[in-house]
Short mmCIF file of C-alpha atoms and ligand atoms in Angstrom, two decimals:
data_model
loop_
_atom_site.label_atom_id
_atom_site.label_comp_id
_atom_site.label_asym_id
_atom_site.label_seq_id
_atom_site.Cartn_x
_atom_site.Cartn_y
_atom_site.Cartn_z
CA MET G 1 -1.95 -35.25 27.76
CA ARG G 2 0.04 -32.80 25.50
CA ASN G 3 -1.06 -29.43 24.82
CA SER G 4 -0.91 -27.70 21.32
CA SER G 5 1.53 -26.29 19.82
CA ARG G 6 -0.66 -22.87 19.24
CA SER G 7 -1.43 -22.87 23.14
CA ARG G 8 2.14 -21.76 23.67
CA VAL G 9 1.13 -18.15 24.10
CA ASP G 10 3.24 -15.65 26.10
CA ALA G 11 2.07 -14.32 29.46
CA PHE G 12 0.81 -10.73 29.74
CA ILE G 13 3.53 -9.30 31.78
CA VAL G 14 1.56 -6.75 33.78
CA MET G 15 -0.43 -9.73 35.09
CA ASP G 16 2.65 -10.37 36.82
CA VAL G 17 3.44 -6.81 37.59
CA MET G 18 0.05 -6.82 39.25
CA GLU G 19 0.54 -10.03 41.25
CA ALA G 20 3.59 -8.31 42.44
CA ALA G 21 2.06 -5.69 43.59
CA ARG G 22 -1.07 -7.63 45.30
CA ARG G 23 1.89 -9.62 47.00
CA ALA G 24 3.39 -6.23 47.88
CA GLU G 25 -0.19 -4.81 49.46
CA ALA G 26 -0.34 -8.11 51.31
CA GLN G 27 2.68 -7.61 53.41
CA GLY G 28 1.22 -4.09 54.32
CA ARG G 29 2.74 -1.68 51.78
CA HIS G 30 1.22 1.21 49.86
CA ILE G 31 1.46 0.78 46.18
CA ILE G 32 0.32 3.33 43.78
CA HIS G 33 -0.99 1.36 40.80
CA MET G 34 0.25 3.10 37.17
CA GLU G 35 0.65 -0.58 35.70
CA VAL G 36 -3.32 -1.06 34.92
CA GLY G 37 -4.97 -0.25 31.82
CA GLN G 38 -8.45 0.14 33.43
CA PRO G 39 -10.54 3.26 34.78
CA GLY G 40 -10.34 3.44 38.47
CA THR G 41 -14.16 4.46 38.76
CA ALA G 42 -17.31 2.04 38.49
CA ALA G 43 -19.57 1.60 35.65
CA PRO G 44 -22.21 4.79 35.53
CA GLU G 45 -25.01 4.81 37.93
CA GLY G 46 -27.14 5.09 35.15
CA ALA G 47 -26.09 1.49 34.22
CA ARG G 48 -26.01 -0.17 37.84
CA ALA G 49 -29.57 1.54 38.51
CA ALA G 50 -30.68 -0.14 34.97
CA LEU G 51 -29.41 -3.53 35.69
CA ALA G 52 -30.87 -3.58 38.94
CA ARG G 53 -34.09 -2.59 37.45
CA ALA G 54 -34.19 -5.45 34.93
CA MET G 55 -32.69 -8.06 37.63
CA ARG G 56 -36.11 -7.36 39.51
CA GLU G 57 -38.25 -7.84 36.39
CA GLU G 58 -36.75 -9.93 33.46
CA ALA G 59 -35.47 -13.66 33.71
CA MET G 60 -32.21 -12.65 31.75
CA GLY G 61 -31.91 -15.51 29.45
CA TYR G 62 -30.24 -15.93 26.29
CA THR G 63 -30.47 -12.78 24.05
CA VAL G 64 -29.80 -13.29 19.96
CA ALA G 65 -26.53 -13.77 19.02
CA LEU G 66 -25.73 -10.61 17.65
CA GLY G 67 -27.14 -8.88 20.59
CA LEU G 68 -30.17 -7.18 22.11
CA PRO G 69 -31.48 -5.08 18.89
CA ALA G 70 -32.08 -1.83 21.26
CA LEU G 71 -28.53 -1.85 22.05
CA ARG G 72 -27.12 -2.29 18.19
CA ALA G 73 -29.46 0.26 17.60
CA ARG G 74 -28.05 2.93 19.67
CA ILE G 75 -24.65 1.81 18.93
CA ALA G 76 -25.52 2.55 15.47
CA GLN G 77 -27.05 6.01 16.85
CA LEU G 78 -23.74 6.88 18.44
CA TYR G 79 -21.90 6.79 14.98
CA GLY G 80 -24.34 9.60 13.89
CA GLU G 81 -23.61 11.05 17.23
CA TRP G 82 -19.78 10.85 17.03
CA TYR G 83 -18.56 11.03 13.58
CA ASP G 84 -21.49 12.13 11.75
CA VAL G 85 -21.85 8.18 9.84
CA ASP G 86 -25.35 7.12 8.81
CA LEU G 87 -24.86 3.43 10.34
CA SER G 88 -27.20 0.58 10.19
CA PRO G 89 -28.05 -1.20 13.44
CA GLU G 90 -27.92 -4.60 11.33
CA ARG G 91 -24.04 -4.21 10.83
CA VAL G 92 -23.43 -3.78 14.34
CA ILE G 93 -22.97 -6.76 16.62
CA VAL G 94 -22.32 -6.57 20.40
CA THR G 95 -19.20 -9.17 21.53
CA PRO G 96 -17.77 -10.34 24.91
CA GLY G 97 -15.29 -7.07 25.02
CA SER G 98 -13.26 -6.41 22.10
CA SER G 99 -11.47 -9.79 23.29
CA GLY G 100 -14.50 -11.69 21.81
CA ALA G 101 -14.59 -9.48 19.25
CA PHE G 102 -11.12 -10.43 18.14
CA ILE G 103 -11.42 -13.86 18.20
CA LEU G 104 -14.61 -13.42 15.72
CA ALA G 105 -13.22 -11.20 13.46
CA PHE G 106 -9.76 -13.09 12.92
CA THR G 107 -11.94 -16.13 12.39
CA ALA G 108 -14.10 -14.80 10.12
CA LEU G 109 -11.24 -13.09 8.09
CA PHE G 110 -8.47 -15.56 8.08
CA ASP G 111 -7.23 -18.90 7.55
CA ALA G 112 -4.75 -20.43 9.15
CA GLY G 113 -0.99 -19.36 8.10
CA ASP G 114 -2.47 -15.95 7.11
CA ARG G 115 -0.10 -13.28 8.49
CA VAL G 116 -1.79 -10.24 9.89
CA GLY G 117 0.14 -6.99 10.78
CA ILE G 118 0.21 -5.39 13.63
CA GLY G 119 1.80 -2.15 14.97
CA SER G 120 4.92 -2.80 17.42
CA PRO G 121 4.76 -1.80 19.88
CA GLY G 122 0.68 -2.67 19.88
CA TYR G 123 -1.38 -4.35 22.45
CA PRO G 124 0.34 -7.78 23.36
CA SER G 125 -3.26 -9.87 23.12
CA TYR G 126 -3.33 -9.50 19.27
CA ARG G 127 -0.14 -11.32 18.92
CA GLN G 128 -1.40 -14.40 21.21
CA ILE G 129 -4.67 -14.34 19.59
CA LEU G 130 -3.67 -14.57 16.30
CA ARG G 131 -1.29 -17.36 17.38
CA ALA G 132 -4.10 -19.13 19.36
CA LEU G 133 -5.78 -19.06 16.01
CA ASP G 134 -2.72 -20.48 13.71
CA LEU G 135 -2.43 -17.30 12.12
CA VAL G 136 0.68 -15.40 11.87
CA PRO G 137 0.97 -11.91 13.57
CA VAL G 138 3.76 -9.63 11.28
CA ASP G 139 5.05 -7.13 13.29
CA ILE G 140 5.35 -3.56 11.74
CA GLN G 141 8.01 -1.75 14.04
CA THR G 142 7.18 1.85 14.54
CA ALA G 143 9.43 4.97 14.37
CA ALA G 144 9.60 7.79 16.97
CA GLU G 145 8.51 10.25 14.72
CA ASN G 146 5.59 8.65 13.14
CA ARG G 147 4.71 8.56 17.08
CA LEU G 148 4.64 4.91 16.98
CA GLN G 149 2.08 4.67 14.50
CA PRO G 150 2.48 2.16 11.32
CA VAL G 151 2.98 3.97 8.16
CA ALA G 152 1.41 2.55 4.94
CA ALA G 153 4.97 2.39 2.79
CA GLU G 154 6.14 -0.06 5.63
CA LEU G 155 3.45 -2.49 4.19
CA CYS G 156 5.31 -2.67 1.02
CA GLY G 157 6.01 -6.67 0.04
CA GLN G 158 4.76 -8.08 3.43
CA ASP G 159 2.02 -10.39 2.00
CA LEU G 160 -0.50 -9.46 4.30
CA SER G 161 -3.69 -10.98 4.68
CA GLY G 162 -5.07 -8.55 7.11
CA LEU G 163 -3.81 -5.21 9.07
CA MET G 164 -4.51 -4.36 12.43
CA VAL G 165 -4.34 -0.98 13.75
CA ALA G 166 -5.53 1.13 17.17
CA SER G 167 -6.00 4.75 17.51
CA PRO G 168 -5.36 5.72 20.06
CA ALA G 169 -2.92 3.12 20.63
CA ASN G 170 -2.20 1.26 23.50
CA PRO G 171 0.83 1.94 24.88
CA THR G 172 1.23 4.95 23.22
CA GLY G 173 -2.22 7.19 23.30
CA THR G 174 -0.75 8.28 19.67
CA MET G 175 -3.54 8.30 17.35
CA LEU G 176 -3.69 7.91 13.07
CA ASN G 177 -5.22 11.09 11.43
CA ARG G 178 -7.29 10.78 8.60
CA GLY G 179 -4.84 10.98 6.11
CA ALA G 180 -2.60 8.55 7.68
CA MET G 181 -5.59 6.15 8.36
CA SER G 182 -6.94 6.58 4.34
CA ASP G 183 -3.27 5.86 3.75
CA LEU G 184 -2.91 2.54 5.46
CA ILE G 185 -6.89 1.57 4.33
CA GLY G 186 -5.34 2.04 0.79
CA ALA G 187 -2.22 0.27 1.49
CA ALA G 188 -3.84 -2.66 2.79
CA ALA G 189 -6.44 -3.03 0.25
CA ALA G 190 -4.06 -2.93 -2.51
CA GLN G 191 -2.49 -6.52 -1.46
CA GLY G 192 -5.73 -7.69 -0.47
CA ALA G 193 -5.19 -7.33 3.24
CA SER G 194 -8.65 -6.96 5.68
CA PHE G 195 -8.58 -3.80 7.48
CA ILE G 196 -9.54 -3.92 10.77
CA SER G 197 -9.62 -0.72 13.41
CA ASP G 198 -9.67 -1.22 16.90
CA GLU G 199 -11.31 2.07 18.31
CA ILE G 200 -11.80 1.11 22.31
CA TYR G 201 -10.21 4.16 23.24
CA HIS G 202 -12.22 6.40 21.33
CA GLY G 203 -14.03 9.04 23.52
CA ILE G 204 -10.82 9.46 25.63
CA GLU G 205 -9.36 12.39 23.22
CA TYR G 206 -7.48 15.30 24.54
CA GLU G 207 -6.53 17.63 21.34
CA ALA G 208 -8.48 16.42 18.43
CA LYS G 209 -11.41 13.82 18.21
CA ALA G 210 -10.33 10.31 16.85
CA VAL G 211 -11.34 9.18 13.44
CA SER G 212 -13.04 6.04 12.60
CA ALA G 213 -12.09 3.80 10.07
CA LEU G 214 -15.95 3.76 9.02
CA GLU G 215 -15.56 7.98 8.12
CA ILE G 216 -13.55 6.16 4.95
CA THR G 217 -14.64 3.12 4.22
CA ASP G 218 -17.28 0.59 4.98
CA GLU G 219 -14.94 -1.80 3.69
CA CYS G 220 -13.23 -2.81 7.23
CA TYR G 221 -14.45 -4.16 10.59
CA VAL G 222 -14.14 -1.96 13.42
CA ILE G 223 -13.84 -3.19 16.84
CA ASN G 224 -14.71 -0.99 20.16
CA SER G 225 -15.63 -1.68 23.66
CA PHE G 226 -17.62 -0.46 26.89
CA SER G 227 -14.57 -1.29 28.58
CA LYS G 228 -12.80 2.27 28.58
CA TYR G 229 -14.85 5.33 27.77
CA PHE G 230 -17.81 3.90 29.59
CA SER G 231 -15.82 2.44 32.41
CA MET G 232 -17.27 -1.25 32.22
CA THR G 233 -13.83 -3.14 32.13
CA GLY G 234 -15.40 -6.40 34.02
CA TRP G 235 -18.36 -6.28 32.52
CA ARG G 236 -17.06 -8.02 29.34
CA VAL G 237 -19.20 -6.55 26.65
CA GLY G 238 -18.15 -4.54 23.32
CA TRP G 239 -19.37 -4.52 19.40
CA MET G 240 -17.70 -4.40 16.33
CA VAL G 241 -19.32 -3.43 12.92
CA VAL G 242 -18.74 -5.35 9.87
CA PRO G 243 -19.49 -4.69 6.21
CA GLU G 244 -23.00 -5.57 5.43
CA ASP G 245 -22.10 -9.31 3.46
CA HIS G 246 -20.21 -10.51 6.66
CA VAL G 247 -23.23 -10.30 9.18
CA ARG G 248 -24.08 -13.56 8.54
CA VAL G 249 -20.88 -15.18 8.65
CA ILE G 250 -20.26 -13.41 11.87
CA GLU G 251 -23.69 -14.51 13.39
CA ARG G 252 -23.08 -18.19 12.84
CA LEU G 253 -19.78 -17.66 14.46
CA ALA G 254 -20.79 -15.86 17.53
CA GLN G 255 -23.59 -18.63 17.87
CA ASN G 256 -21.62 -21.52 18.19
CA LEU G 257 -18.64 -19.89 19.92
CA PHE G 258 -20.44 -17.65 22.51
CA ILE G 259 -24.02 -18.00 22.20
CA CYS G 260 -24.67 -14.42 23.26
CA PRO G 261 -22.69 -11.52 25.15
CA SER G 262 -23.60 -11.65 29.09
CA HIS G 263 -27.63 -10.32 28.69
CA ALA G 264 -26.91 -8.26 32.00
CA SER G 265 -24.15 -6.36 30.78
CA GLN G 266 -25.63 -5.86 27.56
CA VAL G 267 -28.97 -4.08 29.40
CA ALA G 268 -26.30 -2.02 31.87
CA ALA G 269 -23.97 -1.21 28.24
CA LEU G 270 -27.37 0.45 26.84
CA ALA G 271 -28.35 2.38 29.87
CA ALA G 272 -24.50 3.85 30.16
CA MET G 273 -24.71 5.00 26.95
CA GLU G 274 -27.24 7.70 28.42
CA CYS G 275 -24.97 8.70 31.16
CA GLY G 276 -22.97 11.37 29.23
CA THR G 277 -22.34 13.56 32.12
CA GLU G 278 -20.95 11.32 34.66
CA LEU G 279 -18.48 9.78 31.23
CA GLU G 280 -17.23 13.42 30.89
CA ALA G 281 -16.62 13.62 34.56
CA ASN G 282 -14.21 10.52 34.07
CA MET G 283 -12.81 12.42 31.18
CA ALA G 284 -12.27 15.77 33.12
CA VAL G 285 -10.15 13.22 35.58
CA TYR G 286 -8.03 11.96 32.98
CA ARG G 287 -7.86 14.95 31.38
CA ARG G 288 -6.30 16.75 34.61
CA ASN G 289 -4.08 13.49 35.18
CA ARG G 290 -2.21 14.00 31.41
CA THR G 291 -1.51 17.09 32.40
CA LEU G 292 0.01 16.24 35.60
CA MET G 293 1.73 13.39 33.89
CA LEU G 294 3.19 15.52 31.40
CA GLU G 295 4.94 17.84 33.95
CA GLY G 296 5.76 15.21 36.32
CA LEU G 297 6.94 12.37 34.79
CA PRO G 298 10.01 14.78 32.77
CA ALA G 299 10.39 16.79 36.00
CA ALA G 300 11.27 12.98 37.55
CA GLY G 301 13.81 12.47 34.93
CA PHE G 302 11.44 10.34 32.60
CA ASP G 303 11.59 12.90 29.47
CA ARG G 304 11.77 10.66 26.70
CA ILE G 305 7.71 10.73 25.94
CA ALA G 306 5.36 11.85 23.67
CA PRO G 307 2.26 13.62 24.38
CA PRO G 308 -0.56 10.92 24.38
CA ASP G 309 -3.44 12.37 21.96
CA GLY G 310 -5.80 9.58 23.79
CA ALA G 311 -6.25 6.56 26.10
CA PHE G 312 -4.83 7.25 29.93
CA TYR G 313 -1.54 5.96 29.23
CA VAL G 314 2.36 7.58 28.65
CA TYR G 315 5.04 5.46 27.11
CA ALA G 316 8.27 6.14 28.18
CA ASP G 317 11.61 5.65 26.55
CA VAL G 318 13.98 4.49 29.31
CA SER G 319 16.75 2.79 27.01
CA HIS G 320 19.36 5.46 28.37
CA LEU G 321 18.31 4.28 32.13
CA THR G 322 18.02 0.17 31.62
CA GLY G 323 18.02 -2.51 29.09
CA ASP G 324 15.77 -4.90 30.95
CA SER G 325 12.28 -2.56 31.85
CA ARG G 326 11.40 -5.79 33.76
CA ALA G 327 13.81 -5.64 36.24
CA PHE G 328 13.55 -2.11 36.23
CA ALA G 329 10.09 -1.94 36.26
CA ALA G 330 10.45 -4.57 39.81
CA GLU G 331 13.16 -1.91 41.05
CA ILE G 332 10.55 0.90 41.02
CA LEU G 333 7.79 -1.11 42.53
CA GLU G 334 10.30 -2.38 45.26
CA LYS G 335 11.95 1.09 45.92
CA ALA G 336 9.17 3.69 44.82
CA GLY G 337 6.26 1.57 45.76
CA VAL G 338 4.67 2.46 41.85
CA ALA G 339 3.43 -0.53 39.97
CA VAL G 340 4.32 0.16 36.25
CA THR G 341 4.23 -2.05 33.18
CA PRO G 342 7.19 -3.43 31.39
CA GLY G 343 7.59 -2.38 27.40
CA LEU G 344 8.43 -6.09 26.67
CA ASP G 345 4.56 -6.76 26.92
CA PHE G 346 3.73 -4.29 23.59
CA ASP G 347 7.20 -4.52 21.82
CA PRO G 348 9.38 -7.97 22.31
CA VAL G 349 12.18 -6.29 20.34
CA ARG G 350 12.64 -3.06 21.48
CA GLY G 351 10.21 -3.06 24.82
CA GLY G 352 13.03 -3.58 27.01
CA GLY G 353 13.88 -0.12 26.82
CA THR G 354 10.77 1.27 27.81
CA ILE G 355 7.75 1.48 30.34
CA ARG G 356 4.30 2.49 30.38
CA PHE G 357 2.55 4.69 33.09
CA SER G 358 -1.06 4.55 33.25
CA TYR G 359 -3.06 7.49 34.75
CA ALA G 360 -6.42 6.31 34.79
CA ARG G 361 -6.86 6.12 38.35
CA ALA G 362 -8.05 9.46 40.64
CA THR G 363 -6.22 12.23 40.42
CA ALA G 364 -4.47 12.06 44.25
CA ASP G 365 -3.18 8.45 43.27
CA ILE G 366 -1.28 10.22 40.45
CA GLU G 367 0.08 13.15 42.30
CA GLU G 368 1.39 10.65 45.36
CA GLY G 369 2.96 8.21 42.27
CA LEU G 370 4.80 11.28 40.49
CA ALA G 371 5.79 12.38 43.60
CA ARG G 372 7.19 8.82 44.51
CA LEU G 373 9.01 8.12 40.81
CA ALA G 374 10.58 11.76 41.54
CA ARG G 375 12.30 10.66 44.65
CA PHE G 376 13.40 7.23 43.26
CA MET G 377 14.81 8.82 40.39
CA ALA G 378 16.88 11.26 42.52
CA ALA G 379 17.92 8.85 44.74
CA ARG G 380 18.97 6.87 41.59
CA ARG G 381 20.96 9.88 40.47
CA ALA G 382 22.37 10.23 43.79
CA GLY G 383 23.56 6.40 44.20
C1 PLP I 1 -6.02 -1.45 22.48
C2 PLP I 1 -6.69 -2.48 23.14
N1 PLP I 1 -7.78 -3.27 22.49
C3 PLP I 1 -8.50 -4.10 23.12
C4 PLP I 1 -8.11 -4.12 24.73
C5 PLP I 1 -9.45 -5.74 25.20
O1 PLP I 1 -10.59 -4.68 25.99
P1 PLP I 1 -11.92 -5.69 26.45
O2 PLP I 1 -11.90 -5.09 28.15
O3 PLP I 1 -12.98 -4.51 25.41
O4 PLP I 1 -11.38 -6.96 25.77
C6 PLP I 1 -8.05 -3.47 25.42
C7 PLP I 1 -7.73 -3.45 26.79
O5 PLP I 1 -6.75 -3.12 27.48
C8 PLP I 1 -6.88 -2.55 24.81
O6 PLP I 1 -6.10 -1.63 25.49
#
């Protein structure tokens, strides 16, 4: 039996690193995980308690395709709380993670062969999901002086049907300020390209608040998730905000593609939104870890880094140390016992010279990881 050509997407390299780390652990080694992009914490206590209650009292059948009305209303309220944006719950669509939202958004907005701009480096699955839907990912090479975010001038003549941005971004943690976001929205509109803003790391910000595209325009798709700030990766629940006249289009797609997001996860997500104290305690850990990373990485010899504005990653330029980040990550795992992600996942062109460190785990792990990295680099220099 043959496979379709569009099914030929690349593997997620970080998954291979995770597998190598798992094998090392199975052989009895202790590994510090700086590769995985997820909180080490569980879903908030209140979320788990609400689900336990609902499991005793409810049948948990399908919900309506667009999600539990109470959850859509609570998410709309969040836009008032976080951005002072008055949002109708009608425009909020609950999705199976932001990954489910990408499939809905790309399917609703684009036809086969359409070109969609994505920043490089960027979250790898944008490219692969676009390819799987017979769309054409167009890498927009970003520059260090723009903190590895796309700028409006680079969109000229690209003939895009869509532009996808992320702020804070994965793998860099850098953000678009209001001016940069407005310019990109304007440049996309000028060539008739739909604007999609991945805001999955909102809430995990350090110096300034992240700007939502919805503060600037209603003519965009905004995608978010309970995975990161709300510490619920495995629950597979996210959301999307779309213009009013797109809701019915998405509803028809969602009914057919997914029926609905997990009912149980929606119940938990709704309760998670009232767990501010616990979530802010997680933030205090990320903040502390970020400080440790910004001191410890340069001290170890990883000094080509930009301080992240948000998320829980540091993206390091290691091109003076290696041209093969995959082999370098394997060497770090083997000799230092620290799992890191090769940049090739995020940037197929320049990623051979970069690696990503995640600091989402407990502070003790970060301290130990940094100590191991320092010893590894010292031995490498000596050898
Ligand atoms: C920028 C970005 N967007 C989307 C996702 C996917 O998240 P979800 O768990 O909501 O599908 C990730 C996961 O790491 C991410 O880094």
